[in-house]
Short mmCIF file of C-alpha atoms in Angstrom, two decimals:
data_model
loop_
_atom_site.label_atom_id
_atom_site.label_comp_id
_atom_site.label_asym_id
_atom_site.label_seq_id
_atom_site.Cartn_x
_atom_site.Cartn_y
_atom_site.Cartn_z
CA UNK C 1 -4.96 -5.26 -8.90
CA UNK C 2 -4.21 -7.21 -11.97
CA UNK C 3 -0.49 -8.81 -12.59
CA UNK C 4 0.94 -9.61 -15.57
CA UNK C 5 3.85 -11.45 -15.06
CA UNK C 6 6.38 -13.02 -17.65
CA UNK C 7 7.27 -16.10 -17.29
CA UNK C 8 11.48 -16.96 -15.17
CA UNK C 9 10.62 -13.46 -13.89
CA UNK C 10 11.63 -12.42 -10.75
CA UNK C 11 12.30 -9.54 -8.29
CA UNK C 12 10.64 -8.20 -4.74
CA UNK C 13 8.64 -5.35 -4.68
CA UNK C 14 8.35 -2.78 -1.34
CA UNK C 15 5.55 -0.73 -1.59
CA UNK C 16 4.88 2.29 0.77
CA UNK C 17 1.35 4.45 1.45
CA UNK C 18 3.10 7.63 1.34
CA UNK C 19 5.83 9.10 -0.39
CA UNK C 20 9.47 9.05 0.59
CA UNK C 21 8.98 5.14 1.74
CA UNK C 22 6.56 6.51 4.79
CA UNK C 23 2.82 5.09 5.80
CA UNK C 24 2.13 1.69 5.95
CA UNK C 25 4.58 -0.86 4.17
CA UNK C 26 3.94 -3.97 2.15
CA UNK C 27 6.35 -6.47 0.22
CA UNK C 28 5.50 -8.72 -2.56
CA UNK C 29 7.90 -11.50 -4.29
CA UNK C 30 7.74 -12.79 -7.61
CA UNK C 31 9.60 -16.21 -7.81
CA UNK C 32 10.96 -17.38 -11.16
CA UNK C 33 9.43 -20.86 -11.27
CA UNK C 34 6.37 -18.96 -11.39
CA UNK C 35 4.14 -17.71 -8.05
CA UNK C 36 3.91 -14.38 -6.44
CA UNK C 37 4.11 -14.33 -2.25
CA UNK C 38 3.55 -11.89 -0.10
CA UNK C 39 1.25 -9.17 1.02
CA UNK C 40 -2.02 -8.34 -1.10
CA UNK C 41 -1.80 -5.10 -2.33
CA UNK C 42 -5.55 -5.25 -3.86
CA UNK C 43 -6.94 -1.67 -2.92
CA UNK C 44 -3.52 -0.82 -1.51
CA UNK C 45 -2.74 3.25 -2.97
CA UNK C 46 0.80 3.31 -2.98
CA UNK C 47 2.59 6.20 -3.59
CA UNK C 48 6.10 4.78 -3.39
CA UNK C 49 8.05 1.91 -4.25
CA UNK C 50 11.67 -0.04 -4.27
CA UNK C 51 12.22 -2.61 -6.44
CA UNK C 52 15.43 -5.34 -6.21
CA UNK C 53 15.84 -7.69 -9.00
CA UNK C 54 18.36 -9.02 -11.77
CA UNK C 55 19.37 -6.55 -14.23
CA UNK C 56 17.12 -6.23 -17.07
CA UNK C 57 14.27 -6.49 -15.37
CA UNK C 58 11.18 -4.33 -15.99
CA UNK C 59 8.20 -3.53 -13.78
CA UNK C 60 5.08 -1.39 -15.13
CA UNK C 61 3.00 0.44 -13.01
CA UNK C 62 -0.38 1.29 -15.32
CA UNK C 63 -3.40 3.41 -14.35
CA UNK C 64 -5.59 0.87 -16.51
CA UNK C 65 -5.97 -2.93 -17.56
CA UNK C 66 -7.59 -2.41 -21.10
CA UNK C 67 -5.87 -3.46 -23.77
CA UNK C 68 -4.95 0.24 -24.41
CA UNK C 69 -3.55 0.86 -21.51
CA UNK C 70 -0.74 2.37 -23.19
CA UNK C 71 -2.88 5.47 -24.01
CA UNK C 72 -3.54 6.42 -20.20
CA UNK C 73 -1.04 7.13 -17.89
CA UNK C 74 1.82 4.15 -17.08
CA UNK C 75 5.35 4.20 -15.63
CA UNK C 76 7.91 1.59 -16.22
CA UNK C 77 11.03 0.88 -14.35
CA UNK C 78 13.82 -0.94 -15.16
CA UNK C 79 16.87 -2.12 -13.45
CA UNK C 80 20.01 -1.28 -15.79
CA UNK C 81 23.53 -1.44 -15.16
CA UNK C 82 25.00 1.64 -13.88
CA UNK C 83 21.48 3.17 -12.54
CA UNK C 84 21.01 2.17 -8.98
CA UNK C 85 22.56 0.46 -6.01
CA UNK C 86 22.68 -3.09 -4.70
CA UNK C 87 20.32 -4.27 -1.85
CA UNK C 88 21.42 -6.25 1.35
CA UNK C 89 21.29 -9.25 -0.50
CA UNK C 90 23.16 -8.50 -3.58
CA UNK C 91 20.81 -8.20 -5.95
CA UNK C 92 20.41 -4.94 -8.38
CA UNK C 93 17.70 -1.90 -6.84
CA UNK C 94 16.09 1.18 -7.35
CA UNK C 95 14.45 3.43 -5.15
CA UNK C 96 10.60 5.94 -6.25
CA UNK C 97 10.45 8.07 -3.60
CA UNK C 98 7.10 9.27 -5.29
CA UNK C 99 5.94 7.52 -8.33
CA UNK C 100 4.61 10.97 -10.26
CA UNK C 101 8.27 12.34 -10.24
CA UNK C 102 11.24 11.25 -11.28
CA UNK C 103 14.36 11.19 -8.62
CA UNK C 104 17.75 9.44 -9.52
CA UNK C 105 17.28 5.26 -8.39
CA UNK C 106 19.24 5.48 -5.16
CA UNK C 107 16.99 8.99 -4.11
CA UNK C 108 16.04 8.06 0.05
CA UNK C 109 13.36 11.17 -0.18
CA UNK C 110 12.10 13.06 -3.30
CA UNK C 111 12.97 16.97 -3.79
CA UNK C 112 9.91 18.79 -4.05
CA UNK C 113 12.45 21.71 -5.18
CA UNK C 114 14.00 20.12 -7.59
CA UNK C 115 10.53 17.28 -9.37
CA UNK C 116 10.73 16.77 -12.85
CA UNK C 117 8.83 14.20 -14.84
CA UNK C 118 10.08 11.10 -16.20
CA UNK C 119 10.85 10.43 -19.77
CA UNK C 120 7.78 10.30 -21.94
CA UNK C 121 7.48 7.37 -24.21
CA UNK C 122 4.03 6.73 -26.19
CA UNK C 123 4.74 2.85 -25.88
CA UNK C 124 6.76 0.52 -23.68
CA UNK C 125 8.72 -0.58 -26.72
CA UNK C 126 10.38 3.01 -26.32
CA UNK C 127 12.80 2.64 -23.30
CA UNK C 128 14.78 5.68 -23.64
CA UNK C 129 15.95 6.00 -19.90
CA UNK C 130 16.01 3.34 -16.53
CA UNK C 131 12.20 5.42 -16.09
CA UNK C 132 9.90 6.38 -18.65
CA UNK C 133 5.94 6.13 -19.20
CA UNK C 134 3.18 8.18 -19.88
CA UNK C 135 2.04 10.95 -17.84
CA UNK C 136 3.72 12.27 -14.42
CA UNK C 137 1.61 13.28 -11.49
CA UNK C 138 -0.91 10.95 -11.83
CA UNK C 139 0.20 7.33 -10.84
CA UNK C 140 -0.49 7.79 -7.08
CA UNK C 141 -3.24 5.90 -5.93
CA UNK C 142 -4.40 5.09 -9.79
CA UNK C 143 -2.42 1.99 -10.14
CA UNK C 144 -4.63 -0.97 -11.40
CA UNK C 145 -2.17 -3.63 -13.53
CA UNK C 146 1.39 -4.02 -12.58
CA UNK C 147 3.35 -5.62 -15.70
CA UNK C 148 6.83 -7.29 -14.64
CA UNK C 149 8.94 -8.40 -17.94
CA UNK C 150 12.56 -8.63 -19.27
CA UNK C 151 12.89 -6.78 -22.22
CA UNK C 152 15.88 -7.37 -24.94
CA UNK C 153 18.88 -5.38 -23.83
CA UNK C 154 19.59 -2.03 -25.73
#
């Protein structure tokens, strides 16, 4: 797994085996003065995920670390006011019951009923919703660069 992270970053990352936050469970922190703790997640297919970090904050989940990456199939998730809930330690979250659909940020399970894919951007640059990316259905288990950022506010 390959991590690009930007630099004062900073946010904890729970990721789960199966969908719906089931299967085995692992938790990595990114600290601001730089450093990432936690569990390795090298060869780890996750198929959901919860993110808590300050608003504004931006985490990537890409199927490839070329430098066109953005031409296979990526999700991004950002925290943004209004989208979301606050976790037990105050601090802005989302839930991805299943990382090929999108489900509203506080979602506990996804709705097989009721799946629809995220926004479709061609480039991160795009950020038309708190979820967007590039091909829905097949993040699961493809994962190979996470990208955590702050992008300017819109």
């Amino acid at each position: 797994m390959e991590w690009v992270i930007a630099e004062h970053s900073r946010c904890d990352i729970h990721f789960y085996s199966g969908i719906n936050f089931s299967g085995e469970h692992r938790v990595v922190h990114i600290h601001p003065a730089g450093g990432r703790q936690g569990q390795k997640i090298d060869d780890f297919p996750f198929q959901s995920v919860a993110i808590a970090a300050p608003m504004g904050t931006r985490i990537v989940f890409a199927t490839s670390v070329q430098e066109d990456w953005e031409q296979r199939p990526w999700r991004a998730i950002e925290l943004r006011k209004g989208e979301g809930f606050k976790d037990q330690n105050g601090l802005p979250a989302v839930r991805v019951p299943d990382l090929n659909w999108l489900d509203k940020p506080v979602a506990r399970r996804t709705d097989p009923d009721f799946q629809e894919g995220f926004r479709g951007a061609q480039a991160q640059s795009e950020r038309p919703a708190w979820s967007y990316g590039r091909g829905p259905g097949e993040l699961s288990g493809a994962v190979a660069c996470i990208r955590v950022d702050r992008p300017a506010a819109t």
